Each structure stands twice: as C-alpha cells, then as structure tokens.
Amino acid sequence: MEIEELAGRESYLDRAEGRVITAGDGRLILDRTVFYARGGGQPGDIGLIRWDGGEVAVIDTVRRDGTLVHVVDDEHLPDPGTPVEGIIDWDRRYTIMRTHTALHALSGVVWRDFGAKVTGGNMEEGTARMDFELDSMSQEFGREVERRLNEELVKGYPTEIVYLARTAAVEDPDLIRTKVNLIPEWVSEIRVVDIVGLDRQADGGTHVRTTLEVGEIEVVKTESKGKANKRMKIRLL
Ligand SMILES: [Zn+2]
C-alpha cells in the first residue's frame, strides 16, 4: 500500500489526517503522515497521534524495509482503518529544519571558499557536526568559517526543492560533488535541496524557506578525525 508522506513536499505542515494501516509491537503505520522518518542525518519526528477516544505519543519515526514507521510506547493502539490525526512536535522540527539548512549552507561556504568536500554529517535539534576532506582545521579556521557563514545567512538565500530525473542529476556538477551517484540505482527521481546561489545537493530532509530563518550560528568545536578528515561542530544561537 502506498503511503503518502507529506514532509518532503510540505515541510511547514505540522499535522495531517490519515488512517491506520497496521498497529502493534510499538509501531503504528499510517496511509498518510506528516512525520519525517530519520534519515540523511536528520532525526525522526516525535509527536502525537490521536483518534476518536484515544491518543498515543510518537517517540521516534524511522524507516523499516522502506516503510515509514511511527514508533510508539503504548499498547493501546487504534485498529486498522481508524481515522487519526498526527501532530508533530513543531518547535523541535522547526529547529531541526533551521539546523539542517545551516549545515547545507556551511557545506556550500566551505566548498566555495576552501574547496573542501563534505565526508559526513549529522544533526540534533539546534546542534550539528560536519566532516570535511581537509588536511588541517584550526580554531582560527573555525572562526573564519563562522564569520563567512553568518555573513551569507543574513543575505536570505531562498531554499528551493526540485525533483530531477536520475539521469540529469548524475550529470549535475554540484550534485556530483555531493555524491549523488551513491543514491541507489532504483531511485529514478532525485530530490534536490537548492539554497539558490549557495549550495545544491540531493537530500530528503526538511528545510526552512530562506537562510534568514536559520538565524545566527556559532562554530563550537573543530577537531581532527584522521588524515584528510576534519570535523566542525556548530550550533544555532
Ligand atoms: Zn541534508
């Protein structure tokens, strides 16, 4: 059964109605949901699912064998077919969206000004880390990147979500840099997050509409994770 996932196309939606497909063993699967499943370095949403006569807290959202699963900590679950409303913890999600966009902007600035590729990244609510293919990274470098990044964020670059055919995506120079070729062959349509003029990469996550919404960031730590692999930790202020 096809599950309608709304987060990718409507990132600012905080609630949606759907129906239960299956429920049990701490899992709830709906035919339509606004929850984002953990992936691409972005945490899964938490929140609430309620129905006529009950409600349950969602403590995580994950993907299992391709299916979006709401992880719940309760045995009293609605029967299959029950209409429900899912509501995400919007404050948390919105902070994560700001964090995620900050990371992409960071990646764009470090590539543009220092020619360094990203080798990995991860985020929590309001904090994130990103690893770069760099031989060295000093505190001074961190402060310089922080200054340049904040200078860019206030310019208000718009964020656009575009969908490209795989054949076009694998030939896009920006997307090649961010390893679009590692996306499984069976994915025929590639979702691209374009911070227009600053960063462009294949990504499934949720983002704010403009870098203005990110606000200001601080580089809190720089560290070496090995040869040609240096880590930078940031947080939203
Ligand atoms: Zn991303």
XYZ file of C-alpha atoms and ligand atoms in Angstrom:
238
model
C 0.000 0.000 0.000
C 1.267 3.412 -0.962
C 1.953 5.698 1.977
C 1.537 9.401 1.381
C 4.487 11.160 3.026
C 3.944 14.887 3.293
C 7.119 16.146 4.993
C 9.250 16.196 1.844
C 6.913 18.405 -0.154
C 5.244 20.372 2.629
C 7.874 20.918 5.256
C 5.865 23.538 7.135
C 2.901 21.262 7.789
C 2.651 20.298 11.467
C -0.339 17.948 11.326
C -2.211 15.694 8.932
C -5.080 13.232 8.887
C -4.672 9.653 7.816
C -5.823 6.120 8.517
C -4.204 3.252 10.357
C -2.774 0.517 8.156
C -1.255 -1.592 10.937
C -0.706 -1.118 14.665
C 1.146 -3.238 17.221
C 4.548 -4.114 18.675
C 5.246 -0.469 19.369
C 4.677 0.502 15.759
C 1.989 2.444 14.014
C 1.823 2.645 10.232
C -0.486 5.170 8.566
C -1.553 5.662 4.952
C -0.780 9.399 5.182
C 1.586 11.190 7.527
C 3.393 14.431 8.209
C 6.113 12.753 10.313
C 9.652 12.696 8.898
C 11.476 9.363 9.165
C 15.046 9.552 10.435
C 17.467 9.670 7.515
C 20.141 11.699 5.764
C 21.495 12.832 9.124
C 18.157 14.312 10.169
C 16.423 12.877 13.271
C 12.944 11.385 13.026
C 9.989 13.433 14.213
C 8.321 12.958 17.555
C 4.766 13.994 18.402
C 1.295 12.646 18.900
C -1.244 10.549 17.044
C -4.833 10.871 18.180
C -8.150 9.374 17.208
C -11.716 9.355 18.446
C -11.279 8.093 22.003
C -7.533 7.912 22.351
C -4.060 9.167 21.647
C -0.509 7.909 21.700
C 2.884 9.603 21.858
C 5.234 9.040 18.931
C 8.762 8.744 20.346
C 10.579 8.346 17.027
C 9.909 7.953 13.334
C 12.027 5.525 11.340
C 12.066 3.641 8.054
C 11.868 -0.135 8.151
C 12.216 -2.016 4.860
C 11.289 1.194 3.092
C 8.136 1.778 5.148
C 7.678 4.819 7.378
C 7.046 3.618 10.937
C 5.837 5.713 13.871
C 7.490 4.284 16.983
C 5.065 4.378 19.909
C 5.435 3.495 23.549
C 1.953 2.254 24.323
C -0.064 -0.932 23.847
C -3.406 0.809 23.437
C -3.400 1.426 19.727
C -6.190 2.099 17.226
C -7.460 -0.686 14.952
C -6.575 -0.798 11.260
C -8.820 1.533 9.308
C -9.258 4.028 12.159
C -9.067 7.690 11.060
C -6.344 9.517 13.005
C -4.642 12.846 13.193
C -0.865 13.005 13.512
C 0.711 16.115 15.036
C 4.446 16.606 15.168
C 6.387 18.437 17.865
C 6.637 21.519 15.669
C 9.082 23.546 17.777
C 11.562 20.692 17.650
C 11.027 20.048 13.942
C 11.366 23.707 13.061
C 14.646 23.960 14.978
C 15.836 20.847 13.128
C 14.864 22.463 9.806
C 16.918 25.530 10.687
C 19.801 23.283 11.742
C 19.619 21.257 8.536
C 19.638 24.332 6.318
C 22.564 25.721 8.350
C 24.530 22.541 7.599
C 23.914 22.796 3.869
C 24.921 26.462 3.911
C 28.073 25.505 5.828
C 28.873 22.871 3.233
C 28.352 25.439 0.466
C 30.599 28.056 2.055
C 33.436 25.649 2.849
C 33.321 24.269 -0.685
C 33.146 27.680 -2.346
C 35.871 29.363 -0.266
C 38.156 26.458 0.631
C 37.381 23.756 -1.931
C 36.737 21.110 0.709
C 34.219 18.334 0.190
C 31.937 17.011 2.894
C 32.615 13.454 4.052
C 29.802 13.149 6.592
C 27.400 14.962 8.834
C 24.749 14.586 11.462
C 22.391 16.827 13.414
C 20.317 17.099 16.521
C 17.897 19.826 17.477
C 19.959 23.017 17.257
C 23.393 21.386 17.002
C 25.200 19.604 14.200
C 28.522 18.308 13.040
C 30.030 18.131 9.604
C 33.186 16.366 8.449
C 35.341 17.797 5.679
C 38.059 16.468 3.426
C 40.722 18.798 4.824
C 44.289 18.203 5.929
C 44.052 20.568 8.842
C 41.494 22.545 10.773
C 42.299 25.114 13.429
C 40.179 27.137 15.813
C 41.045 30.171 13.710
C 39.743 28.393 10.640
C 36.547 27.616 12.557
C 36.106 31.265 13.471
C 36.742 32.342 9.901
C 34.142 29.899 8.583
C 31.691 31.056 11.270
C 32.160 34.667 10.192
C 31.719 33.880 6.491
C 28.733 31.628 7.079
C 26.882 34.206 9.194
C 27.632 36.807 6.551
C 25.893 34.595 3.982
C 22.944 33.509 6.131
C 21.671 37.077 6.607
C 21.593 37.564 2.839
C 18.444 35.449 2.790
C 19.181 32.889 0.092
C 15.911 31.152 -0.854
C 15.640 27.388 -0.461
C 14.007 25.518 -3.310
C 13.076 21.871 -3.569
C 13.369 20.473 -7.070
C 12.924 16.973 -8.422
C 15.309 15.784 -11.129
C 15.396 12.649 -13.224
C 18.289 10.470 -12.078
C 19.938 10.731 -15.494
C 20.020 14.543 -15.207
C 21.045 14.548 -11.547
C 24.138 12.378 -12.037
C 25.443 14.872 -14.604
C 24.880 17.976 -12.452
C 28.310 19.215 -11.269
C 27.031 20.367 -7.859
C 25.293 17.090 -7.251
C 28.332 15.067 -8.335
C 30.329 16.902 -5.665
C 27.855 15.754 -3.042
C 27.988 12.155 -4.298
C 24.588 11.857 -5.964
C 25.923 8.695 -7.614
C 25.724 6.906 -4.242
C 21.931 7.089 -4.305
C 20.603 3.591 -5.108
C 20.051 2.848 -8.797
C 16.351 2.162 -8.317
C 15.698 5.770 -7.305
C 14.579 7.323 -10.593
C 13.647 10.771 -9.325
C 16.129 12.683 -7.179
C 15.014 15.313 -4.704
C 17.350 18.273 -4.682
C 17.590 20.945 -1.999
C 18.838 24.093 -3.672
C 19.876 27.018 -1.493
C 19.905 29.067 -4.624
C 23.353 30.527 -5.216
C 24.986 28.907 -2.204
C 24.553 25.134 -2.085
C 22.808 22.446 -4.053
C 22.583 18.804 -3.075
C 20.475 15.701 -3.284
C 18.665 15.458 0.026
C 15.471 14.064 1.501
C 15.314 16.317 4.557
C 13.181 19.255 5.624
C 14.489 22.805 5.293
C 13.490 26.380 6.061
C 12.418 28.610 3.167
C 15.296 31.044 3.412
C 18.635 31.230 5.180
C 17.236 34.205 7.110
C 15.190 31.741 9.134
C 18.340 29.916 10.217
C 19.442 32.919 12.251
C 23.000 33.107 13.504
C 25.271 30.125 14.098
C 28.364 29.510 16.173
C 31.205 27.115 15.411
C 31.623 25.479 18.807
C 34.372 22.993 18.048
C 36.891 21.910 15.448
C 38.674 18.580 15.679
C 40.652 16.084 13.676
C 39.057 12.724 12.905
C 42.077 11.479 10.984
C 44.097 12.347 7.923
C 42.112 14.478 5.461
C 39.059 14.249 7.713
C 38.315 17.200 9.966
C 35.178 17.816 11.973
C 33.360 21.035 12.704
C 30.559 21.334 15.262
C 28.056 24.135 15.056
C 25.028 25.292 16.999
C 22.219 27.715 16.373
C 22.273 30.816 18.533
Zn 20.901 17.410 4.174
